[in-house]
XYZ file of C-alpha atoms in Angstrom:
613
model
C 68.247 142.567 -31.294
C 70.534 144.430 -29.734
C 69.134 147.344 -27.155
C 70.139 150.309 -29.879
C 67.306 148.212 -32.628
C 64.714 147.633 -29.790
C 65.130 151.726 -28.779
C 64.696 152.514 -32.528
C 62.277 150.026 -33.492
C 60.084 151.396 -30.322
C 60.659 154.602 -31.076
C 59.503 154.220 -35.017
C 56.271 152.098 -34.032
C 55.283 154.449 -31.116
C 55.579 158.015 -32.705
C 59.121 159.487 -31.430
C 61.799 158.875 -34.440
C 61.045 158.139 -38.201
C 64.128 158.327 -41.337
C 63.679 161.233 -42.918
C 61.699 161.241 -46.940
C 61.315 157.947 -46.170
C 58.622 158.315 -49.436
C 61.551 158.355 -51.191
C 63.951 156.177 -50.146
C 65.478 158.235 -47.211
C 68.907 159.918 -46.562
C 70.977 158.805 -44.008
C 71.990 161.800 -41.463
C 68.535 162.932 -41.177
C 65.766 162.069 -38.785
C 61.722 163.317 -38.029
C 60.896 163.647 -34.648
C 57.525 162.438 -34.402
C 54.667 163.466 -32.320
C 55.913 161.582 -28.586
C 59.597 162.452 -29.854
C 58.984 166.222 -30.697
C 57.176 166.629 -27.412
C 60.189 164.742 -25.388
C 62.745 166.761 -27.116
C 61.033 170.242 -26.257
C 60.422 168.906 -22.739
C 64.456 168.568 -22.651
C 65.172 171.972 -23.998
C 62.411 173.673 -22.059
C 64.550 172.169 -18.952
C 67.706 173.341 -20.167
C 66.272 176.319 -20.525
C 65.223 176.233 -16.720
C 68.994 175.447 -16.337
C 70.207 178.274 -18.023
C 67.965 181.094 -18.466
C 66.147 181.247 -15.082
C 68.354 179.665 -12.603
C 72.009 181.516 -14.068
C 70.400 184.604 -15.926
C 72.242 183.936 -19.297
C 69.559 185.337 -21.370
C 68.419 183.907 -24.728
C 68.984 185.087 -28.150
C 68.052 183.433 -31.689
C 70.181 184.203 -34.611
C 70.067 183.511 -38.579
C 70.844 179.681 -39.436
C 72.665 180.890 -42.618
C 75.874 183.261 -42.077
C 77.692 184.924 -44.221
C 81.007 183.836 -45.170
C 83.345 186.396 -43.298
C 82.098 185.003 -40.479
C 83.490 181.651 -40.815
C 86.667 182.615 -42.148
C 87.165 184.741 -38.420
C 85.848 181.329 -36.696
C 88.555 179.162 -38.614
C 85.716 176.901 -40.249
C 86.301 178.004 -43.964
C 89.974 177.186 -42.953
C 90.179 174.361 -41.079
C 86.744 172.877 -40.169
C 86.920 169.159 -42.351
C 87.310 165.661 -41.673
C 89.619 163.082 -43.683
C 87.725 161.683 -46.433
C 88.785 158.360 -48.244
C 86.526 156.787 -51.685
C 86.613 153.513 -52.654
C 88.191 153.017 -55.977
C 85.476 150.701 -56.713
C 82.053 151.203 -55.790
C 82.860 154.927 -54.772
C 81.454 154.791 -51.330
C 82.954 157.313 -48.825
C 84.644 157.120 -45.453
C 86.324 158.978 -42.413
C 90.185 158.002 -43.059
C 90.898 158.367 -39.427
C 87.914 155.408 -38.764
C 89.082 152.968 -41.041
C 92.592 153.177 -39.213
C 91.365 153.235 -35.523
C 91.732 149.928 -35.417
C 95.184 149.217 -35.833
C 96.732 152.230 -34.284
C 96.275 154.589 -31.590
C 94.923 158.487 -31.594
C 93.972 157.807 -35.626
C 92.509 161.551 -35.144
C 95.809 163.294 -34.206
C 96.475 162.507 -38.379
C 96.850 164.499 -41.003
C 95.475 162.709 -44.864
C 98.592 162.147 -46.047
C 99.800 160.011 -42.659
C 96.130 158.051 -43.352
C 96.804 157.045 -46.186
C 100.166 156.183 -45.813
C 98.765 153.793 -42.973
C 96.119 152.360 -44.980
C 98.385 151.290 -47.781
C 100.658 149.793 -44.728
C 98.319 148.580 -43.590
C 96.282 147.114 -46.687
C 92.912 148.142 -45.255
C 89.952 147.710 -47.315
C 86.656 149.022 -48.309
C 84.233 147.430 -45.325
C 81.748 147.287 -48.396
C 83.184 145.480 -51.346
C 86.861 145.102 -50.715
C 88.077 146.957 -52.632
C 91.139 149.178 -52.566
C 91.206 153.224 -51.912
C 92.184 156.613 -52.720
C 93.921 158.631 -51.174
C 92.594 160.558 -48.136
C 92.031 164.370 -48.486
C 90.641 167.474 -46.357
C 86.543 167.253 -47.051
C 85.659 170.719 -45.846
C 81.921 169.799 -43.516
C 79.935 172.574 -43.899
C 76.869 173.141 -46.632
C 77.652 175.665 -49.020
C 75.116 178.394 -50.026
C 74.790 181.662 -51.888
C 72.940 184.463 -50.499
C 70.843 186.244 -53.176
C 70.315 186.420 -56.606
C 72.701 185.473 -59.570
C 76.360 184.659 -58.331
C 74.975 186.554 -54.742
C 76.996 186.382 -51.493
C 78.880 183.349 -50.119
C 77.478 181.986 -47.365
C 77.275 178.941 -45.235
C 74.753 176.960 -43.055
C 76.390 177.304 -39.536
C 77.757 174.201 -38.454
C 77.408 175.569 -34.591
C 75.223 178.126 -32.823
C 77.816 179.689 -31.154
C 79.213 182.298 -33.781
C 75.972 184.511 -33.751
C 76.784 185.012 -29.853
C 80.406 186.346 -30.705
C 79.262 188.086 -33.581
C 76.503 189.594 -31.305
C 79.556 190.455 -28.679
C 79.088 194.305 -28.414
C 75.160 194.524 -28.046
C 75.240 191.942 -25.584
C 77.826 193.606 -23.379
C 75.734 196.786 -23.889
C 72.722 194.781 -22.579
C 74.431 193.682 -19.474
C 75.863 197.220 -18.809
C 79.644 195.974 -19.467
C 79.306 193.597 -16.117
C 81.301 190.312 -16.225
C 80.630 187.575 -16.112
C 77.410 187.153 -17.776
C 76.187 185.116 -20.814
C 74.049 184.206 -23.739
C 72.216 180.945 -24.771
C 71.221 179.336 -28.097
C 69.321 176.650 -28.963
C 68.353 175.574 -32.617
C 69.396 173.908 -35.529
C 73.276 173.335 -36.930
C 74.544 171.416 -40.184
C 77.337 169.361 -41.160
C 77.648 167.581 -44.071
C 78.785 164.407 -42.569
C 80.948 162.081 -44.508
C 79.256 158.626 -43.659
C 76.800 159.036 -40.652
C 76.158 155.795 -39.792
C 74.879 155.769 -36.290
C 71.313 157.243 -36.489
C 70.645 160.072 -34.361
C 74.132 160.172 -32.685
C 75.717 161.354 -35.726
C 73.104 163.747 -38.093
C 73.914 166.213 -40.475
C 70.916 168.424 -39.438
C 70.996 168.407 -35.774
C 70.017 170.275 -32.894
C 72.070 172.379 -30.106
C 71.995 174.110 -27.075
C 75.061 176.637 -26.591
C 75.911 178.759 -23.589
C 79.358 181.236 -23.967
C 79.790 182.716 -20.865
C 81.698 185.291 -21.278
C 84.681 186.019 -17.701
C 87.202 188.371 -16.754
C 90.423 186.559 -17.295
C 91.810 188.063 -13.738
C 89.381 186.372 -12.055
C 87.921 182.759 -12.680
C 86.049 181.794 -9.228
C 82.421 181.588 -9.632
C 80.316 183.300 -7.429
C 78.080 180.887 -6.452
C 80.857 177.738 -6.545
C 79.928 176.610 -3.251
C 76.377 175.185 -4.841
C 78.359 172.623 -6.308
C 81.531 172.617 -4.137
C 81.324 169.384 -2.515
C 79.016 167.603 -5.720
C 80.871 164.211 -6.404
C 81.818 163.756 -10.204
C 82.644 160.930 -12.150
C 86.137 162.222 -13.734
C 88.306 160.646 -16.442
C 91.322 163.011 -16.498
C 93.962 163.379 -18.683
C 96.030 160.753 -15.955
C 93.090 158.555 -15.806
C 92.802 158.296 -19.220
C 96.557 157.048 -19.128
C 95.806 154.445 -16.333
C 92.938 153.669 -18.185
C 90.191 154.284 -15.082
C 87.909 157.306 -13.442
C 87.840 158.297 -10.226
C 85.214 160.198 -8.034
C 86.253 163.933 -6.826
C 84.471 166.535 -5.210
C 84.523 169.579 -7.553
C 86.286 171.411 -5.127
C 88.992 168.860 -4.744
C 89.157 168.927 -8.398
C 89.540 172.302 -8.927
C 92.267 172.585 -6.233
C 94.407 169.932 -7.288
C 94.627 171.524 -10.677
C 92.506 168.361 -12.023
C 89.929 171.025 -13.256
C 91.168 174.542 -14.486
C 88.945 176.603 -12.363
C 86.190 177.159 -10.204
C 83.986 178.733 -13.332
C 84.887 175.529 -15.574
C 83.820 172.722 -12.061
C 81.054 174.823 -11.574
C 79.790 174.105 -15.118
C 80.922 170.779 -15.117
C 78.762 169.931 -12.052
C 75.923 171.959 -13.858
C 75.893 169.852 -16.615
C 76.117 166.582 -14.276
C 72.447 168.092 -12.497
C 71.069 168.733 -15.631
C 71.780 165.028 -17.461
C 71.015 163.163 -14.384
C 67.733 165.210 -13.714
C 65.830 164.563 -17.006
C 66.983 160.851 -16.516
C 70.231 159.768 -17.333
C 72.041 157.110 -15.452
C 74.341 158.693 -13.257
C 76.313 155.033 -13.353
C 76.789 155.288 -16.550
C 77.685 159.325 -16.740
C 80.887 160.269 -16.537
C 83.482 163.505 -17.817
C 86.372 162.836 -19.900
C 89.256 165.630 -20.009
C 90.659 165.991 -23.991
C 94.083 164.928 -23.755
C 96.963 167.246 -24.653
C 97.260 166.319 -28.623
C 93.571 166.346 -28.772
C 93.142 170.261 -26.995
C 92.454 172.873 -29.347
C 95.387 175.164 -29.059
C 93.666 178.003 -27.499
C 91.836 175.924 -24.744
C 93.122 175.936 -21.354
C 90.958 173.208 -20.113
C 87.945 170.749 -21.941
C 85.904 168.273 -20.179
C 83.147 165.774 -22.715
C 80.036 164.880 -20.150
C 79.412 161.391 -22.090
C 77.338 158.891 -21.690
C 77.625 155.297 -21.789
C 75.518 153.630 -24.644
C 74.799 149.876 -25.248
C 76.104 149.767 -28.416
C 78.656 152.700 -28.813
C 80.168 152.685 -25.784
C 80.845 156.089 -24.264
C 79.695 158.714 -26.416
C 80.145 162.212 -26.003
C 77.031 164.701 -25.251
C 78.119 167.895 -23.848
C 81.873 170.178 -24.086
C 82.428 172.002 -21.634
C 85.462 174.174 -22.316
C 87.519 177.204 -21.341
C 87.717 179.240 -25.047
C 90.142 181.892 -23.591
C 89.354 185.387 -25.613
C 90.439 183.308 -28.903
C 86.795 184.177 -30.892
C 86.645 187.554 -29.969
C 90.056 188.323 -31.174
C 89.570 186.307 -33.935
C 86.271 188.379 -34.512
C 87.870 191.093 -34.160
C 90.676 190.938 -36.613
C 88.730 190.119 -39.866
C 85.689 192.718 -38.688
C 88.872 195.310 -37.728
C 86.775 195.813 -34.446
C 87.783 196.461 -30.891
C 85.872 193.571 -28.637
C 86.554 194.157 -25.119
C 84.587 195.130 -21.697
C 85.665 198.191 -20.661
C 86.431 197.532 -16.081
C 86.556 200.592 -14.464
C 89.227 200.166 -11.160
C 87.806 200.488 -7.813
C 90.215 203.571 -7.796
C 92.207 205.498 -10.791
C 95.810 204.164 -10.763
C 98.590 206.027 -12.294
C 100.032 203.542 -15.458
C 103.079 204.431 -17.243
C 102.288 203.163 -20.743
C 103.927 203.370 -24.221
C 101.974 205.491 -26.571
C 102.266 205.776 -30.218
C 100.873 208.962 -31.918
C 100.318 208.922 -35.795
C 100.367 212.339 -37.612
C 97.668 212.172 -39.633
C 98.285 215.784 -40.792
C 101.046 214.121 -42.907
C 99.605 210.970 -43.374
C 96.606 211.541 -44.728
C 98.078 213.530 -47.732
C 100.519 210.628 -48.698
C 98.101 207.687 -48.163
C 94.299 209.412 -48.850
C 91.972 206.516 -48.375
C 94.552 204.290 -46.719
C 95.826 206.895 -44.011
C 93.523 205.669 -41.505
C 94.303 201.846 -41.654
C 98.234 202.890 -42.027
C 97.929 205.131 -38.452
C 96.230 201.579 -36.971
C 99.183 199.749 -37.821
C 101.262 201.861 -36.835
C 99.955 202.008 -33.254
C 100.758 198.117 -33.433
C 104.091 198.502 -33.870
C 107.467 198.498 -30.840
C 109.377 201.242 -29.955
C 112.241 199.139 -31.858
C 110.632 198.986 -34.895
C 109.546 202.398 -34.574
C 112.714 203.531 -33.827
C 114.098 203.268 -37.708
C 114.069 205.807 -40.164
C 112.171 204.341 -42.770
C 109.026 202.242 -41.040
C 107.542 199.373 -42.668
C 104.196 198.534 -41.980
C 101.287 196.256 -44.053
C 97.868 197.317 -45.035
C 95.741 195.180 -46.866
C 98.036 192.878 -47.504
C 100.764 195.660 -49.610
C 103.645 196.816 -47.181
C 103.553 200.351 -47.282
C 106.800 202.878 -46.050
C 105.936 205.492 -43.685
C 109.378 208.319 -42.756
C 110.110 208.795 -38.690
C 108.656 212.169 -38.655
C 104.872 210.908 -39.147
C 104.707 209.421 -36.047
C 105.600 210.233 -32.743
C 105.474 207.776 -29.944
C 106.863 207.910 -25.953
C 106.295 206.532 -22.524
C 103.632 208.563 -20.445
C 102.206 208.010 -17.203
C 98.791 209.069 -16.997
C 96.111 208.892 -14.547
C 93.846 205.438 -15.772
C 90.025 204.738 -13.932
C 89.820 201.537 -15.873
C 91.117 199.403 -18.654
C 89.591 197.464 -21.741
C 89.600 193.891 -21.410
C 89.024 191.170 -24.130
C 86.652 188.583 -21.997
C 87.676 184.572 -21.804
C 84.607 182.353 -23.228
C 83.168 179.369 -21.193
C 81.556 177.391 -23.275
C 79.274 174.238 -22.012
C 78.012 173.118 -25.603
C 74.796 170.434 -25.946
C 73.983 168.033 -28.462
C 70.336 167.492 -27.728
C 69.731 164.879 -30.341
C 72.494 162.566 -28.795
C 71.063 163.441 -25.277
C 67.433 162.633 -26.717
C 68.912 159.023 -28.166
C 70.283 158.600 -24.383
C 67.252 159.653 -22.418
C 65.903 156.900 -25.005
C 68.129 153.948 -23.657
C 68.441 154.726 -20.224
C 64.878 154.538 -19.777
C 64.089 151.453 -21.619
C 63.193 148.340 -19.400
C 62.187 144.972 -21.352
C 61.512 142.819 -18.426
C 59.205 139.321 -18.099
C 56.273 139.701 -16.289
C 52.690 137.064 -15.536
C 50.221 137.856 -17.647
C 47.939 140.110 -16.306
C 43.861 138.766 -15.945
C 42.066 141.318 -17.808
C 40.094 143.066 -15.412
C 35.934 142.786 -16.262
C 33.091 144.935 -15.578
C 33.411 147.058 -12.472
C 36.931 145.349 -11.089
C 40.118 146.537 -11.647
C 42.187 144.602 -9.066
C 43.174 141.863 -11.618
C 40.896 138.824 -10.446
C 39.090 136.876 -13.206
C 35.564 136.406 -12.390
C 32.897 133.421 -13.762
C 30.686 135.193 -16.597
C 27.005 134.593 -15.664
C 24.228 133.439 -17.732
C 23.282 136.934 -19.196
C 26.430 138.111 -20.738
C 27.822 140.043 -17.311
C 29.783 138.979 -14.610
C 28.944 137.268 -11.298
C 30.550 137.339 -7.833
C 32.704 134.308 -7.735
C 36.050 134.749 -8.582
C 37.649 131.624 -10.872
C 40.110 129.690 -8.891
C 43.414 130.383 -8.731
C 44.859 127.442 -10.415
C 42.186 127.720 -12.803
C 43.501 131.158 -13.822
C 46.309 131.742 -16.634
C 49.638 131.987 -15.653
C 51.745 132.624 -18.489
C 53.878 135.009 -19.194
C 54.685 137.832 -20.934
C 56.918 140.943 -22.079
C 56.838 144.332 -20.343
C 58.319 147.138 -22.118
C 58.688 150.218 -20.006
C 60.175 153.466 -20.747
C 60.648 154.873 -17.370
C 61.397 158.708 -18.469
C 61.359 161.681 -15.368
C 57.692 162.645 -15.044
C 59.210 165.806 -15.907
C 60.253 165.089 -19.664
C 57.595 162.475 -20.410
C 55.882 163.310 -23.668
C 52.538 162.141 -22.132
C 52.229 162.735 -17.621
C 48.898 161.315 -17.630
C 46.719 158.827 -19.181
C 42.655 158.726 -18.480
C 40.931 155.579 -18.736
C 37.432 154.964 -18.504
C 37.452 151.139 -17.066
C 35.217 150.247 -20.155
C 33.628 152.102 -23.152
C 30.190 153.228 -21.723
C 28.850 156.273 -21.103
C 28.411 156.584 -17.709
C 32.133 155.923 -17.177
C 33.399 158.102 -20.247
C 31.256 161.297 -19.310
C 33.820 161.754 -15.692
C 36.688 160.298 -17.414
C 35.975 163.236 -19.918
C 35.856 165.957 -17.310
C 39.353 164.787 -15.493
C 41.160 165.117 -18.841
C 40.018 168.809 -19.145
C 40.553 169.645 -15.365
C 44.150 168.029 -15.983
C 45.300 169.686 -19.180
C 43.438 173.020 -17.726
C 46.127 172.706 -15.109
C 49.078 172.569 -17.670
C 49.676 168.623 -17.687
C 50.513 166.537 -20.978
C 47.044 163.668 -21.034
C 46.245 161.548 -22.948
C 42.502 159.878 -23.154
C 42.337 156.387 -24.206
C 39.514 154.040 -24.415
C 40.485 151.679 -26.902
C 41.249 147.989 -25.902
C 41.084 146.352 -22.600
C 42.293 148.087 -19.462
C 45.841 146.292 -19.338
C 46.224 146.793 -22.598
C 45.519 150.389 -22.020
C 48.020 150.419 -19.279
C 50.937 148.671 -21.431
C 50.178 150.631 -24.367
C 51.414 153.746 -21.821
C 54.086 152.077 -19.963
C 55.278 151.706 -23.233
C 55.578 155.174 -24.165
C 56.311 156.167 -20.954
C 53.287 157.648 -19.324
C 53.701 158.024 -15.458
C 50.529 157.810 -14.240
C 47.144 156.459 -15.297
C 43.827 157.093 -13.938
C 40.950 155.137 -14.121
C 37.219 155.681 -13.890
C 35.709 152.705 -13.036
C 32.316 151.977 -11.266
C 33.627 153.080 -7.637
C 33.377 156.439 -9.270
C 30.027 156.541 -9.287
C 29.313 155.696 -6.036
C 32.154 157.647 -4.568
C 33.658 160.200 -6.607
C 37.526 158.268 -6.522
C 39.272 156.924 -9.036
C 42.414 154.693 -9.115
C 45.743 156.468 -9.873
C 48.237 153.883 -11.590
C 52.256 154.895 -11.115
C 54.194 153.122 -13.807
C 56.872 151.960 -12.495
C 55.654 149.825 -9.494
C 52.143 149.241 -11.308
C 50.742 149.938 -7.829
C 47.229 151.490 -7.197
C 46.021 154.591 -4.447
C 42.241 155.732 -4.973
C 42.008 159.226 -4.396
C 39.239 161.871 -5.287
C 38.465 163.363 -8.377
C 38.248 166.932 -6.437
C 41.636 168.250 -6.105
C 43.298 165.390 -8.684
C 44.511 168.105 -10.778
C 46.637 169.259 -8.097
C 47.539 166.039 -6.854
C 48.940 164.711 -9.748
C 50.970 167.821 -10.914
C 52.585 167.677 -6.975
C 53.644 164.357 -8.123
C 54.857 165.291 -11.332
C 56.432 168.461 -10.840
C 57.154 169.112 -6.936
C 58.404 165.197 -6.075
C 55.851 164.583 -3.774
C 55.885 160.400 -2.770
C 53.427 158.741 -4.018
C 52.503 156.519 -0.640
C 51.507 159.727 0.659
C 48.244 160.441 -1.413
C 45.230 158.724 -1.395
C 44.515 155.153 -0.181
C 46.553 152.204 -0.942
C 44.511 149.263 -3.677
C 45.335 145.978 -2.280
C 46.371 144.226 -5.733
């Protein structure tokens, strides 16, 4: 197996990722978190949200997973939002055109579906299932289509991206922060697209889960006020020249920004953000890096867009987060189909005087003409140059008819007036997370499979490992067995070695063996721990190693056991996973102990007393 089947084959047989209906034969594109995953994934967002909401103030909103379809025509995804699709002519299973071709040529995505298939018939590529030959490609539009109501209802779609409801939400939320730029609004919860051929479990789904910030900036000004956090942070960069020499480089963010490697301060500030965020709930930072799109790749309205990805055993580098610099593209976009005015209205440190060309509709004559139309005909109007105002006969359109409108209904002039401010259509950072990607690589970058001696089960009231001659009435005497006499075989070690911080369980209690004495404190520590807010687990099932493999295995820092000591001296062992060494420390004041290691990075050599293993 490969390390992708031994994450997933884990992660099925210990509770974090099952196939969706698997009752019924299962869908591919969908996954169930289960009860170890669900808690690691809201551990991630809950930090992200520590990221975002506390530490930079971009407050959190949650909108409607269904929109309605206007809005998607205004965000271009009704238009434009599909993926090359390609059927076999014989057994009728689909494919991405542009990834049966990447292959033999380069940039396969930069392709329209007529090039793909022209370069498939070239090229005589195949189905990968049967052989057989194909159709040609065509535009398969990826979102899920939906109707909103009874009977033939509304169009509508499920959104294949959080971010829309923050545009859409654009004029409350500028209200909210009293018109101040920069400031910002978060999302996290569920997107669809209905993925051609998903293939690569959780790192392609067609119900998935994100966690969008749009920032929304003054386009005058793009330094970030608090840039000198992250100033001097060291990134691993694959630029748009890297990418053509074929190798990263490390750069300070600052030296990025000012050799023009990264647009702007706002845009290395977020990238950097994004690095502390992946590397603190326990990605590699060796095997991190940020990978500019190239200039056919850009979207046309992006000045600069940087992928954080993330290097994966089996697919290579795989991209996590976008970070990207929208410019005021979805607003205006917004803005046009809703024929609303989205802007932040500045006001100037002091009025300036601004000579300005002003066009004056006279709706005293219009409105007679047009009726109903007269208002939309004085809008276009105001649209219009002093050339093309300047003719005797104006044309303008309105709702799609071009309408004629004589000279003397409008008047129009340069003025100079007295201005305390001006309206100004904010520029969008966007830093966009796939959490169930991230999840897959928290997965991988934690798991260790590593060969280890067997461990001698520890008997009656010892837990330092040493096998001990049974006695005559079923218990355990004094004299340890030989060492050569002892087993030494040995045997497989899997460890997931996730940040205390994200682990789905912090803690495990376990009573040395099943007896009552030993159960009754182990009992009380598990309520003093979860009083204090920590994830435990109790488990008494099983010998003691097996106890503490079972937990390596899902990832449990720490372990602490109640063993016969206790009794005499109110300590118990505390186990860190990741050194399997020992400390004895109290039972008064563990609560707090343990959550200092967990949450405020204390060392662990500094508590308690050392075990001698």
């Amino acid at each position: 197996m490969d390390k992708y089947e031994q994450v997933i084959e884990l992660a099925k047989r210990r509770g974090f990722l099952w196939n969706s209906f698997e009752l019924y034969g299962g869908s591919r594109g969908f996954y169930d978190y289960g009860p170890l995953g669900s808690t690691l994934k809201r551990r991630i967002e809950q930090i992200w949200r520590e990221f975002y909401v506390i530490q930079e103030g971009h407050m959190e909103i949650e909108c409607p997973t269904i929109g309605i379809e206007d809005v998607f025509v205004a965000s271009g995804h009704v238009g434009g939002f599909s993926d090359p699709l390609c059927e076999c002519k014989k057994c009728g299973e689909a494919f991405r055109a542009d990834h049966l071709v990447e292959n033999v040529m380069d940039a396969a995505g930069t392709l329209n579906a007529e090039q793909l298939t022209q370069v498939i018939k070239e090229k005589g590529i195949t189905c990968p299932e049967c052989g057989g030959e194909f159709n040609d490609a065509y535009e398969f539009n990826l979102m899920f289509k939906t109707t909103i109501g009874p009977g033939t209802g509304r169009q509508g779609y499920l959104r294949p991206e959080t971010a829309q409801g923050m545009f859409v939400d654009f004029q409350r939320l500028s209200r909210f922060y009293r018109e101040k730029l920069p400031f910002g609004a978060v999302q996290i919860g569920k997107s669809y697209r209905n993925e051609i051929a998903p293939r690569q479990g959780v790192i392609r789904l067609r119900e998935f889960t994100q966690a969008e910030c749009e920032i929304f900036t003054d386009p005058r000004d793009k330094s970030h006020p608090n840039f000198e956090r992250f100033a001097d942070k060291e990134l691993t960069l694959y630029s748009q020249e890297g990418q053509e020499k074929g190798e990263s480089v490390r750069m300070t963010v600052r030296e990025a920004v000012e050799k023009g490697v990264i647009a702007h301060e706002f845009l290395g500030y977020n990238l950097a953000l994004t690095n502390e965020f992946l590397t603190k709930i326990g990605i590699d930072p060796a095997r991190l890096r940020f990978r500019q799109h190239l200039k056919d790749e850009m979207a046309h309205y992006a000045i600069d867009c940087w992928d954080a990805e993330i290097e994966m055993d089996r697919f290579g580098w795989v991209e996590t987060v976008g970070i990207a610099d929208r410019t005021d593209y979805d607003l205006n976009a917004h803005a046009k189909v809703s024929k609303t005015e989205l802007y932040v209205y500045v006001e100037y440190d002091e009025p300036k005087m601004v000579t300005r060309f002003t066009v004056k509709p006279n709706m005293g004559k219009l409105g007679p003409i047009f009726k109903g139309k007269a208002k939309a005909v004085s809008e276009a109007l105001k649209q219009l140059s002093e050339a093309e105002l300047n003719q005797t006969e104006i044309k303008v359109t309105v709702d799609g008819e071009e309408v004629t409108v004589s000279s003397d209904m409008v008047e129009f002039a340069e003025e100079t007036v007295k201005v305390s401010g001006e309206a100004v259509v904010p520029h969008v950072i966007e830093p966009s997370y796939g959490i169930d990607r991230i999840f897959y690589g928290v997965m991988e970058h934690a798991f260790e499979e590593a060969h280890i001696l067997a461990m001698n089960e520890p008997v009656d009231g010892n837990i330092d490992g040493t096998a001990y001659y049974p006695t005559e009435d079923g218990n355990y005497g004094k004299t340890p067995i030989p060492a050569d006499e002892q087993p030494s075989e040995y045997e497989t070690r899997v460890v997931m070695h996730f940040s205390s911080r994200v682990a789905p369980v912090q803690v495990a209690v376990l009573p040395l063996l099943t007896r009552e004495q030993l159960i009754d404190p182990a009992k009380k520590i598990e309520e003093k721990l979860r009083e204090k807010g920590l994830l435990v687990t109790y488990d008494d099932s099983g010998t003691i190693g097996r106890r503490y493999r079972r937990n390596d295995e899902i990832g449990t820092p720490f372990a602490v056991t109640v063993d016969y000591e206790t009794l005499q001296n109110d300590t118990v062992t505390v186990r860190r996973r990741d050194l399997m060494d020992q400390r004895r420390y109290p039972i008064e004041g563990i609560e707090n102990m343990l959550y200092d290691l967990i949450y405020r990075d204390k060392p662990f050599e500094s508590m308690g007393e050392p075990v001698k293993q």
